[in-house]
Coordinates of C-alpha atoms in Angstrom, one line a residue:
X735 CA 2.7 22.7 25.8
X736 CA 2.0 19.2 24.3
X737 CA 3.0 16.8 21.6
X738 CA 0.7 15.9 19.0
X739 CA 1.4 11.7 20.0
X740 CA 1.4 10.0 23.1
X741 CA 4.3 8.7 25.5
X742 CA 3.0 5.4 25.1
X743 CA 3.3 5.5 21.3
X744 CA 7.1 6.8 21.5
X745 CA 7.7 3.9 24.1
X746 CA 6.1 1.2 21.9
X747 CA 7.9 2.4 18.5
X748 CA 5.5 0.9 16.2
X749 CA 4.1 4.2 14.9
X750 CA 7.1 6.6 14.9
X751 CA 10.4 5.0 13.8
X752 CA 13.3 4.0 16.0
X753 CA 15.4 6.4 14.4
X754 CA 13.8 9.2 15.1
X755 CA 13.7 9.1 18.8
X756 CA 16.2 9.0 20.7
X757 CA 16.2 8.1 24.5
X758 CA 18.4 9.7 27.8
X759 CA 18.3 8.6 31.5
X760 CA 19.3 12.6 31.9
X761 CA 19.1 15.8 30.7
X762 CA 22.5 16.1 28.9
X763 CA 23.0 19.7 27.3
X764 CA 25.3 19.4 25.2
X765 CA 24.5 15.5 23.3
X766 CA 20.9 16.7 23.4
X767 CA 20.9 19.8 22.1
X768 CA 23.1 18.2 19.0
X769 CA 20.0 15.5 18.9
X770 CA 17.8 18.2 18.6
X771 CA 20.0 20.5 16.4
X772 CA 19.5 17.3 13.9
X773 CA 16.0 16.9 14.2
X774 CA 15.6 19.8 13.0
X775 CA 18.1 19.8 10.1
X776 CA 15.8 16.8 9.1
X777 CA 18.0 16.3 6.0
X778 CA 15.9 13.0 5.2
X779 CA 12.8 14.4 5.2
X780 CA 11.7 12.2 8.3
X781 CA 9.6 15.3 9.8
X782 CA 11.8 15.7 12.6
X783 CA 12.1 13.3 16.0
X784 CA 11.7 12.8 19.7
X785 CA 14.1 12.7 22.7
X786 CA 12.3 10.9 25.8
X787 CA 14.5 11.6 28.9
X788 CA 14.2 9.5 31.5
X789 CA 14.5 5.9 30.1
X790 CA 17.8 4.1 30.0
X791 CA 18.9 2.1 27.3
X792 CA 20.8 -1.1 28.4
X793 CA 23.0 -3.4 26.3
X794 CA 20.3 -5.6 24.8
X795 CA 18.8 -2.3 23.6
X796 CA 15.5 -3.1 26.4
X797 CA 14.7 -0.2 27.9
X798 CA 14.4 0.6 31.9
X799 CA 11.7 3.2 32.8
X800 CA 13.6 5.2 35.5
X801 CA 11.9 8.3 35.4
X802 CA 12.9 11.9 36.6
X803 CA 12.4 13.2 40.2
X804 CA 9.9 15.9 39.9
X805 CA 12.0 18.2 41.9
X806 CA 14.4 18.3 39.4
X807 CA 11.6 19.2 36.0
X808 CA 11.8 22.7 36.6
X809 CA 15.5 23.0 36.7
X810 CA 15.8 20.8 33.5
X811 CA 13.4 22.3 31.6
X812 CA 14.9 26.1 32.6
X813 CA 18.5 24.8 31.5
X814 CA 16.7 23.5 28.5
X815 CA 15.4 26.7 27.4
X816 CA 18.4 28.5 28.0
X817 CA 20.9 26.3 25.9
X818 CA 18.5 25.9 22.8
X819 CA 19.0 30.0 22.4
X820 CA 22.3 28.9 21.8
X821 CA 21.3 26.9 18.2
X822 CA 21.6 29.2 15.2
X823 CA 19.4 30.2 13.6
X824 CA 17.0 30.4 16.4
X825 CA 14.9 27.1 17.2
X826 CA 12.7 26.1 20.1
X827 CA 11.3 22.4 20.4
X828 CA 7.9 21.8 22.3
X829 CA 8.3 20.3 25.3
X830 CA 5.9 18.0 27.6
X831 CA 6.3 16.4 30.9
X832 CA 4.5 13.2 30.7
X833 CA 3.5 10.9 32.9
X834 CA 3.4 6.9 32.5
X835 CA 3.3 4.5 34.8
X836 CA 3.4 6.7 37.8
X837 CA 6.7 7.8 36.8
X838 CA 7.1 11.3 35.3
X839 CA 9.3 12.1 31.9
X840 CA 10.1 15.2 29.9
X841 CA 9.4 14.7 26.0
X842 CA 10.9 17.0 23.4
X843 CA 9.4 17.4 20.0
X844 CA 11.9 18.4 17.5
X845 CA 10.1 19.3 14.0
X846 CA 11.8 19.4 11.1
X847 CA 12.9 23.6 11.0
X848 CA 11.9 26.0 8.0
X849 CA 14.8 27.8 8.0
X850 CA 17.7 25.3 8.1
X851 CA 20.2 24.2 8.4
X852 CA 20.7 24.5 11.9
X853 CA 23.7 24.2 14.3
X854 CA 25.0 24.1 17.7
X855 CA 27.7 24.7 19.7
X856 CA 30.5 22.0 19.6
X857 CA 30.1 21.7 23.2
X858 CA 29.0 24.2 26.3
X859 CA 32.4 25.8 27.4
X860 CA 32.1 29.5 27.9
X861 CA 34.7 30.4 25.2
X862 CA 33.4 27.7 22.4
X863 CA 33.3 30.0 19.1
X864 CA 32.5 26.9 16.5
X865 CA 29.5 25.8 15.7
X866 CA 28.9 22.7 13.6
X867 CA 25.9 21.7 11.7
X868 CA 24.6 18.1 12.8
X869 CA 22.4 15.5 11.2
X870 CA 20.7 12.0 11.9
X871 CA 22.1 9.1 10.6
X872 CA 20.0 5.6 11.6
X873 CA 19.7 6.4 15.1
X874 CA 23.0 8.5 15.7
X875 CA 23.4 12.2 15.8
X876 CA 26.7 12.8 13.1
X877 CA 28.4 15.9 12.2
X878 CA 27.5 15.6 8.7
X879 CA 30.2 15.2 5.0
X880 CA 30.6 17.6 2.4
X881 CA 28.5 16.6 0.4
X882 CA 25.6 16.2 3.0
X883 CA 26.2 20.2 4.0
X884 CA 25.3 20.8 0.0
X885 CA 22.1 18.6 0.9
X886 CA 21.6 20.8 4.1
X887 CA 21.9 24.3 1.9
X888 CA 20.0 22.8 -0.7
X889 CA 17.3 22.5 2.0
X890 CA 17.3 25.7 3.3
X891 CA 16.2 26.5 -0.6
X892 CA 13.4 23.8 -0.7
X893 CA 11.1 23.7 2.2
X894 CA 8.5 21.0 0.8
X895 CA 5.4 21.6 -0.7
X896 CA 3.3 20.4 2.7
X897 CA 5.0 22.3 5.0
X898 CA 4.5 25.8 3.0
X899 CA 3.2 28.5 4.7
X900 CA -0.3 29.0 2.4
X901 CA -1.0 33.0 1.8
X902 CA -4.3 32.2 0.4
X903 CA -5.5 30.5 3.0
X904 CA -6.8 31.7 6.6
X905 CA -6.5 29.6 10.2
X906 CA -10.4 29.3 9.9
X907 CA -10.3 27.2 6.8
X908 CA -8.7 24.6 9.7
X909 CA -11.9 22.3 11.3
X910 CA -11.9 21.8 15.1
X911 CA -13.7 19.0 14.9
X912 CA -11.6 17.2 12.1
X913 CA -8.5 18.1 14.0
X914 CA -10.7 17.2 17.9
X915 CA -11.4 13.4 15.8
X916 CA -7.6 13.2 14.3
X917 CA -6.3 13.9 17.9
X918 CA -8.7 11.5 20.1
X919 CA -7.9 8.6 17.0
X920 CA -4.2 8.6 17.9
X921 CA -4.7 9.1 21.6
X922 CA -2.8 12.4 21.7
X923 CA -2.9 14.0 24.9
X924 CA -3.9 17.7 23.1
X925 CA -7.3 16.3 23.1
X926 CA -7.5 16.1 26.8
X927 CA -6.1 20.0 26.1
X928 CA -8.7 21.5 23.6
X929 CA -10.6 23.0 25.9
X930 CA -8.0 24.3 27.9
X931 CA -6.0 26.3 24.9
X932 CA -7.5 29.2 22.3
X933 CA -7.4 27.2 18.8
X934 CA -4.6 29.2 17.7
X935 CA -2.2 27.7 20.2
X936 CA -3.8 24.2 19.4
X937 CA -3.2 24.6 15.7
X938 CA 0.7 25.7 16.9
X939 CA 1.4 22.5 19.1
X940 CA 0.2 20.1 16.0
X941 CA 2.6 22.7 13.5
X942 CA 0.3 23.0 11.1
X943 CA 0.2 26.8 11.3
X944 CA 3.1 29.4 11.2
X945 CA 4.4 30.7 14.5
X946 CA 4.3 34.3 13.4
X947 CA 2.0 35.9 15.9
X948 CA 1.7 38.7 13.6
X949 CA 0.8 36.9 10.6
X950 CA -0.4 33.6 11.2
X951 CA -1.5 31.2 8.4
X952 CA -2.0 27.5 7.9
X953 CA 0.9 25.0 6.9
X954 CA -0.4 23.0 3.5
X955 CA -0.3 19.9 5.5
X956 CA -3.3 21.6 7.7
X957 CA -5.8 22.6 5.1
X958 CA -5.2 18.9 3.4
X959 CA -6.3 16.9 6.8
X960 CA -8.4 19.7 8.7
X961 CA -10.1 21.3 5.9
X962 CA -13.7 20.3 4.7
X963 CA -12.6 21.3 1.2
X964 CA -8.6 21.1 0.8
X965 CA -9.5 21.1 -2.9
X966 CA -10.0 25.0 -3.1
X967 CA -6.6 25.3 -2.7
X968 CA -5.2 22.1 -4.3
X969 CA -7.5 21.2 -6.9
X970 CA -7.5 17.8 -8.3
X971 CA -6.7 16.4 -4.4
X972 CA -8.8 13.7 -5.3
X973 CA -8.9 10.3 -5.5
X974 CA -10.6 8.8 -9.3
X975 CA -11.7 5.4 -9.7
X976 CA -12.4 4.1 -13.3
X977 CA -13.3 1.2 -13.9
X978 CA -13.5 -0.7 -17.5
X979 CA -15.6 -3.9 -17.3
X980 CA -15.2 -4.7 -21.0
X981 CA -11.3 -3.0 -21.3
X982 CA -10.0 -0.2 -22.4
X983 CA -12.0 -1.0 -25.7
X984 CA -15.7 -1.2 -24.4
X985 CA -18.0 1.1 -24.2
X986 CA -19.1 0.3 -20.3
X987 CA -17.3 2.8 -17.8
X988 CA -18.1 3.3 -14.0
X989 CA -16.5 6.1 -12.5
X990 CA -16.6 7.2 -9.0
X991 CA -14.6 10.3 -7.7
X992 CA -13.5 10.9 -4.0
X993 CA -12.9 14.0 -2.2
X994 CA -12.4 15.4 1.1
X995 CA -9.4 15.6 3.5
X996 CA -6.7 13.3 2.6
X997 CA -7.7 10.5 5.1
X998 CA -11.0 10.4 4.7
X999 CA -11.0 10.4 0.6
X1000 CA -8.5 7.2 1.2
X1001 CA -10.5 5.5 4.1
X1002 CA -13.7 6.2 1.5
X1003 CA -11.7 5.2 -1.8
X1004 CA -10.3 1.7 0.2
X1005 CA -13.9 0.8 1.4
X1006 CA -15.7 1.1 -2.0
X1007 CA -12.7 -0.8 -3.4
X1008 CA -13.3 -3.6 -0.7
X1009 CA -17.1 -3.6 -1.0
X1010 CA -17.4 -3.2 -4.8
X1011 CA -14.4 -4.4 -6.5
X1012 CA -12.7 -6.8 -4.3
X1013 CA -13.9 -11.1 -4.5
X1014 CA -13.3 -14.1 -2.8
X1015 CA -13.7 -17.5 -4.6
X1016 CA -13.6 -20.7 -2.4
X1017 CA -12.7 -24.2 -4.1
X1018 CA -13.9 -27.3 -2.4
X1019 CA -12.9 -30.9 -2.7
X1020 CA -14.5 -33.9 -2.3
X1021 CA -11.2 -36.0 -0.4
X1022 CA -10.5 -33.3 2.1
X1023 CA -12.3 -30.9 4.3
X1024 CA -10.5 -27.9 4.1
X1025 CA -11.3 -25.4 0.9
X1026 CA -9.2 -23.4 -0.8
X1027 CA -9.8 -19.0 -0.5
X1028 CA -8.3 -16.5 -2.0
X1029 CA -9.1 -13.1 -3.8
X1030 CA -9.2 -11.4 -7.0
X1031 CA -6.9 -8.9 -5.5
X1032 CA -5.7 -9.0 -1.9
X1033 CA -7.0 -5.8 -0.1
X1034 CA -3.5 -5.3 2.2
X1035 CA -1.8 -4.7 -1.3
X1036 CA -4.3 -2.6 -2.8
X1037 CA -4.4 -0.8 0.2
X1038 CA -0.8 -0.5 0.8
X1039 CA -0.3 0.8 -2.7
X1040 CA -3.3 3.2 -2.5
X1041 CA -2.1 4.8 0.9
X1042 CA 1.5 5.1 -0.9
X1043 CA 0.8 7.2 -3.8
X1044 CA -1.8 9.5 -1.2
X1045 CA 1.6 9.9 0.4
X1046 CA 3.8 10.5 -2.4
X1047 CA 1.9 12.7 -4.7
X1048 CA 2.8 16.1 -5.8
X1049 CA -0.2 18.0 -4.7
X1050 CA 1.4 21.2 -6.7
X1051 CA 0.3 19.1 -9.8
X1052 CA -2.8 19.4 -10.9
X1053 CA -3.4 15.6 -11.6
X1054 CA -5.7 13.2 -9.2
X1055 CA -4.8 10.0 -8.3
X1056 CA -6.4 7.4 -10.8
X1057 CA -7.2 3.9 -10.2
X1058 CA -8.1 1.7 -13.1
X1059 CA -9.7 -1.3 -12.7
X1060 CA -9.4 -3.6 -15.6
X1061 CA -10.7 -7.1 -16.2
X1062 CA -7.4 -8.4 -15.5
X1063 CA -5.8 -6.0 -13.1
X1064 CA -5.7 -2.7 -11.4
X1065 CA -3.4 0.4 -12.4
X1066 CA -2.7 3.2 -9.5
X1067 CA -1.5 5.8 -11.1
X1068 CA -0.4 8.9 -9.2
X1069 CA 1.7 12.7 -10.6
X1070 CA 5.1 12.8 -10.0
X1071 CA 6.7 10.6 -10.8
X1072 CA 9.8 8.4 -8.2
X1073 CA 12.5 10.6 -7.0
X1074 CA 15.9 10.4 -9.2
X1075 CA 17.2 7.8 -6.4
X1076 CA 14.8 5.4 -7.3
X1077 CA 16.1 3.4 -10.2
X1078 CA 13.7 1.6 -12.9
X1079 CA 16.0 -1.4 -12.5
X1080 CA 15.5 -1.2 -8.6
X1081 CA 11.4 -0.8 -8.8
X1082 CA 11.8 -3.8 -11.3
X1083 CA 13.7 -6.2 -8.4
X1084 CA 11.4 -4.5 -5.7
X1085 CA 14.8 -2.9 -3.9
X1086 CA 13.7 0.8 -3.6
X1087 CA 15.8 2.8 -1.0
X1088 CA 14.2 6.2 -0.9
X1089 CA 16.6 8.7 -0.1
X1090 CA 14.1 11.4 0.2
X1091 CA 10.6 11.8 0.9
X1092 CA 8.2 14.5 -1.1
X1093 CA 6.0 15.0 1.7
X1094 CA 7.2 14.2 5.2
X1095 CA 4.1 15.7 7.3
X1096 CA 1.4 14.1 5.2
X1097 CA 3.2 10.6 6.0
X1098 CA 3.8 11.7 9.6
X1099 CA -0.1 12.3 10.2
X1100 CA -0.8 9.1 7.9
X1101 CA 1.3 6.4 9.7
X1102 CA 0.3 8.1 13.2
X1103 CA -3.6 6.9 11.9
X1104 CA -1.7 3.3 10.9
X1105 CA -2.5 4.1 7.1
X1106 CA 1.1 3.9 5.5
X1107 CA 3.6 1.9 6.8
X1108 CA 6.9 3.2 7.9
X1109 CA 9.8 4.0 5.6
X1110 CA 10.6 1.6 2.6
X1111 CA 8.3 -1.1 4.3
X1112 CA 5.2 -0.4 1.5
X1113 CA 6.3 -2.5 -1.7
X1114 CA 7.3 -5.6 0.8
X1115 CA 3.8 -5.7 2.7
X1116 CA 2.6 -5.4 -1.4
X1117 CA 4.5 -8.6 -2.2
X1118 CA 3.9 -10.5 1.0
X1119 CA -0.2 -9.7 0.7
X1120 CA 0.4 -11.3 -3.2
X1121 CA 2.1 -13.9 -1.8
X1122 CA -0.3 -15.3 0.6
X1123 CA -2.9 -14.7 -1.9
X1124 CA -1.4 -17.0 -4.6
X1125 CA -1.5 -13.8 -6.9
X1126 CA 0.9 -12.8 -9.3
X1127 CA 3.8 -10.5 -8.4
X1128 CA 3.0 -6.9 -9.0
X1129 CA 4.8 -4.1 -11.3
X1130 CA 6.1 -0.7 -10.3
X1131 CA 6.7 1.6 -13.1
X1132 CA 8.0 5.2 -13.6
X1133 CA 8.8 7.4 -16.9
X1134 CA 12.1 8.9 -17.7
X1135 CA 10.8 12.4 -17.0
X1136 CA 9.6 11.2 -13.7
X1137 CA 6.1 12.4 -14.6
X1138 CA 4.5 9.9 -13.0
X1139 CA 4.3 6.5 -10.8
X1140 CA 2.2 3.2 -11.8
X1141 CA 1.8 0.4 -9.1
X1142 CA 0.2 -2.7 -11.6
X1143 CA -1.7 -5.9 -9.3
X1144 CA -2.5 -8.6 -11.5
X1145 CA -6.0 -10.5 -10.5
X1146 CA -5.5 -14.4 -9.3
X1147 CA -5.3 -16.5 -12.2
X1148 CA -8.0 -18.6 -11.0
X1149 CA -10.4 -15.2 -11.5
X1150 CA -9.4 -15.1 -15.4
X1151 CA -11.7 -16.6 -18.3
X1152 CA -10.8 -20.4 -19.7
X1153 CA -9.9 -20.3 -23.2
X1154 CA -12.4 -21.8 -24.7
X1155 CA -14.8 -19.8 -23.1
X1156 CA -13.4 -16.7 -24.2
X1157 CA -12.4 -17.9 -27.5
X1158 CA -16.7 -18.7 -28.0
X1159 CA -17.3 -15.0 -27.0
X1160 CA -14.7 -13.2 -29.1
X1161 CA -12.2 -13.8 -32.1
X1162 CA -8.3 -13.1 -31.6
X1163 CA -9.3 -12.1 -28.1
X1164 CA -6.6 -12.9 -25.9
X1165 CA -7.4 -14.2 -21.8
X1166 CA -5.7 -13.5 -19.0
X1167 CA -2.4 -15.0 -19.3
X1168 CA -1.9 -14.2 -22.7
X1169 CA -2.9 -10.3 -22.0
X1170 CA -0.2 -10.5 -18.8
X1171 CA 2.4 -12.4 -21.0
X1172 CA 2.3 -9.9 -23.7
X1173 CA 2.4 -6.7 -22.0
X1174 CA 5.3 -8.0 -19.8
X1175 CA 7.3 -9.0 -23.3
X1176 CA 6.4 -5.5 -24.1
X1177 CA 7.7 -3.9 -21.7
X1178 CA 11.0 -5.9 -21.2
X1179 CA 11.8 -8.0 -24.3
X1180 CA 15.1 -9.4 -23.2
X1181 CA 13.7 -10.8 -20.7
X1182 CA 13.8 -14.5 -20.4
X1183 CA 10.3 -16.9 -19.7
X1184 CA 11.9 -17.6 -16.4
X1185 CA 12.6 -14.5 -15.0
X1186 CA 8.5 -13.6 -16.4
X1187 CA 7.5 -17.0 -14.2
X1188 CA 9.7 -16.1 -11.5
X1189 CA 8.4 -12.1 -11.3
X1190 CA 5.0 -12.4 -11.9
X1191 CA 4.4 -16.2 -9.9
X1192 CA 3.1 -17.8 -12.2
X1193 CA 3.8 -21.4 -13.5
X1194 CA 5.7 -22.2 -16.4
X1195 CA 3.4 -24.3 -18.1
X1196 CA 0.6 -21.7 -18.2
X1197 CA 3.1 -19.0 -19.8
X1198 CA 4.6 -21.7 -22.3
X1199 CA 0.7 -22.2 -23.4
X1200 CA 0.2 -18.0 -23.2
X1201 CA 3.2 -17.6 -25.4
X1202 CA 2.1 -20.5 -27.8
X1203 CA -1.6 -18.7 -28.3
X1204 CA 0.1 -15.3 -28.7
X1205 CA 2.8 -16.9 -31.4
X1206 CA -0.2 -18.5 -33.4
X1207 CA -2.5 -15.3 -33.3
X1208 CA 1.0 -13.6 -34.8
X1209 CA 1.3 -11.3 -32.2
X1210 CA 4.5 -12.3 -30.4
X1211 CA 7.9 -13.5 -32.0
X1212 CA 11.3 -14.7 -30.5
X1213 CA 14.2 -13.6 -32.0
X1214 CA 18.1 -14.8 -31.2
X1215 CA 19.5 -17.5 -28.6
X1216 CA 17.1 -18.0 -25.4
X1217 CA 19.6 -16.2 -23.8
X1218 CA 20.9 -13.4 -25.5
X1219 CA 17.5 -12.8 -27.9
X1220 CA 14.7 -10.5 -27.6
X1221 CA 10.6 -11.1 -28.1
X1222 CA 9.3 -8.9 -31.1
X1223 CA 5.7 -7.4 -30.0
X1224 CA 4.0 -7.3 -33.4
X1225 CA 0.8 -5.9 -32.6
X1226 CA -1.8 -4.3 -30.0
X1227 CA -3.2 -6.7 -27.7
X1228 CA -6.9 -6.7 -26.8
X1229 CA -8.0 -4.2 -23.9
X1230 CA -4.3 -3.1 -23.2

């Protein structure tokens, strides 16, 4: 049987994180069947790992290709079978011998289990009664704390949403040819399979079916990638963008919905955004030859931010993911909301530490087709794309009832309207600084104009001329001490 990557891609670790492989010169029985014991317990959500035996780690952490003598593959594999009976409740990995480099090597896949937890043996004596639950922390396999068991049990409650058996559905809703073009894109060697292997047993390698052989139905995770039309069975799995030319206020809409499996409503989604939405102004100078470029909105951030609520959504709620492009920035707004670990005050300093992930397959197949970054990696490529752009620094908001999760990018200053020229076209209109300054006061009032110029990059002299219009239109008043007062918000600002 095969894996649905590549030995090269395990060796290179720039698709499938560190952490979730682990390497062994040797077949060890009882540290590898603990390894796998935790892959499957998967009690972060990860989707699981890989052991790759034949590579030796040294002491600089390189690793030495040594291989395994192909006399010795049958005997391994054998013992290998054997002592994973011994994991309760009953789990088998897939398993592939690979070759690279001339050299052959034995890969084990170890998904993340639907009926966890799972544990092994404490080691392989003969008369070893205990068993003991295990789990991956960074890159080690750890007998797990109290407190992590309750996660474990909680677990065994909650398989999520992706990886749900669905009733409704039948294995011929799944596509060959969108799961023939998913497998040749990530160089998997199952394509060189296909037409080796009845489609059932194809469809079982990639676990996106159930294994019963008497009842056998697709995972959610399939019918979202490999089916022409996942929204039968999850409506609303769509992609929405709106966009307001005039504000929220105008009468001028545009709205453009995109459907289809999850990757290919994001790949379409990303490339209108890039063809119709996205800008580049170039300023020249007379005393040098170099110009100065940038965009409206840098397309790494919009597409990092994109790709993360694809991956994040709750596809059991009926809501599609919006994107609302404004005159003076673009909302993605996406149903639920952050989970519980994920503090307003941390999304406000950018330092999010997900503890758990809502759908661990769907970011498994997106980061093997290099469309979502690995794990907490998305809101730093977000501010490093701003940051090369010259753009303002972007806000990441969710509700206390965790409803739902709002990734704000602020156009380039040097794309907003002077004021003069808006103040000809419109009375008490407010530009683009102004509109940014107030709905930043509005949304934290104790804040100071530093920490605003600081946040959002932008200089102090623009905001100290923003907050001079807004105070003279009457819309924005300081109360208290600069450093222990609040602004007063005293009215709607135009197009928010």
């Amino acid at each position: 049987m095969a894996i649905p990557t590549n030995i090269k891609t395990l060796l290179a670790g720039n698709v499938v994180e560190w952490a979730r492989i682990e390497f062994k010169e040797t077949w060890d029985s009882e540290a590898s069947l603990k390894t796998i014991c935790a892959f499957a317990n998967d009690i972060d959500n990860w989707g699981g790992g890989y052991i790759v035996i034949g590579v030796r780690e040294e002491q600089d952490n390189s690793k030495l290709l040594v291989g395994i003598a192909p006399s010795k593959i049958d005997s391994i594999l054998k013992d290998m079978f054997n002592k994973c009976k011994c994991i309760r409740p009953e789990y088998m990995p897939i398993t592939e011998v690979a070759e690279y480099q001339g050299k052959k090597f034995i890969v084990i896949w170890a998904p993340g289990g639907s009926v966890r937890p799972y544990s092994s043996p404490k080691h392989m004596g003969r008369d070893c009664k205990e068993f003991i639950y295990y789990i991956r922390k960074m890159a080690s396999t750890v007998a797990p704390t109290e407190e992590e068991k309750r996660d474990l049990y909680a677990l065994a409650n909650n398989v999520p949403f992706d990886d749900r058996i669905n009733h409704e559905a039948d294995i011929t809703d799944l596509n060959v040819t969108l799961i023939q073009s998913y497998l040749k894109e990530v160089s998997s060697s199952l394509y060189a399979e296909i037409d080796k292997m009845e489609f059932i047993d194809l469809c079982k390698n990639m676990n996106i079916v159930n294994s019963l052989p008497e009842y056998t139905k697709p995972k959610n995770v399939g019918l979202m990638f490999f089916s022409l039309n996942p929204q039968k069975y999850f409506p609303y799995a769509q992609i929405d963008i709106v966009q307001f030319p005039e504000g929220l206020g105008g009468d001028k809409i545009i709205e453009n919905t995109f459907t289809g499996p999850l990757h290919q409503q994001l790949r379409s989604a990303l490339q209108y955004i890039q063809s119709a939405i996205i800008q580049e102004k170039v300023i020249k100078y007379p005393d040098r030859a170099e110009a100065d470029r940038f965009y409206n909105y840098p397309f790494a951030a919009i597409e990092e931010a994109l790709s993360n609520a694809v991956y994040h959504k709750g596809y059991d709620v009926r809501e599609p993911i919006e994107v609302r492009v404004l005159p003076d920035r673009i909302e993605i707004v996406s149903h639920p909301g952050a989970d519980r670990s994920i503090t307003k005050e941390g999304l406000r300093r950018y330092r999010v530490f997900n503890r758990r992930y809502r759908n661990r397959r769907i970011g498994e197949f997106l980061k093997e087709m290099h469309l979502t970054e690995g794990r907490n990696t998305g809101f730093r490529k977000i501010l490093n794309a701003l940051e090369a752009n010259g753009s303002p620094k972007p806000l990441f908001e969710t509700d206390d009832e965790r409803l739902s999760f709002a990734s704000t990018i602020f156009i380039h200053s040097a794309f907003l309207e002077s004021d003069e020229t808006e103040n000809e076209t419109e009375n008490n209109a407010l530009n683009g600084v102004e509109k940014v300054v107030w709905q930043y006061f509005k949304r934290y009032p104790r804040n100071t104009i530093l920490q605003l110029c600081e946040e959002l990059n932008l200089s102090r002299s623009h905001v100290t001329r923003a907050i001079r219009a807004l105070k003279g239109q009457d819309l924005l008043e300081r109360q208290g001490s600069d450093r222990k007062g609040e602004w007063i918000v005293k009215a709607k600002a135009l197009g928010d």
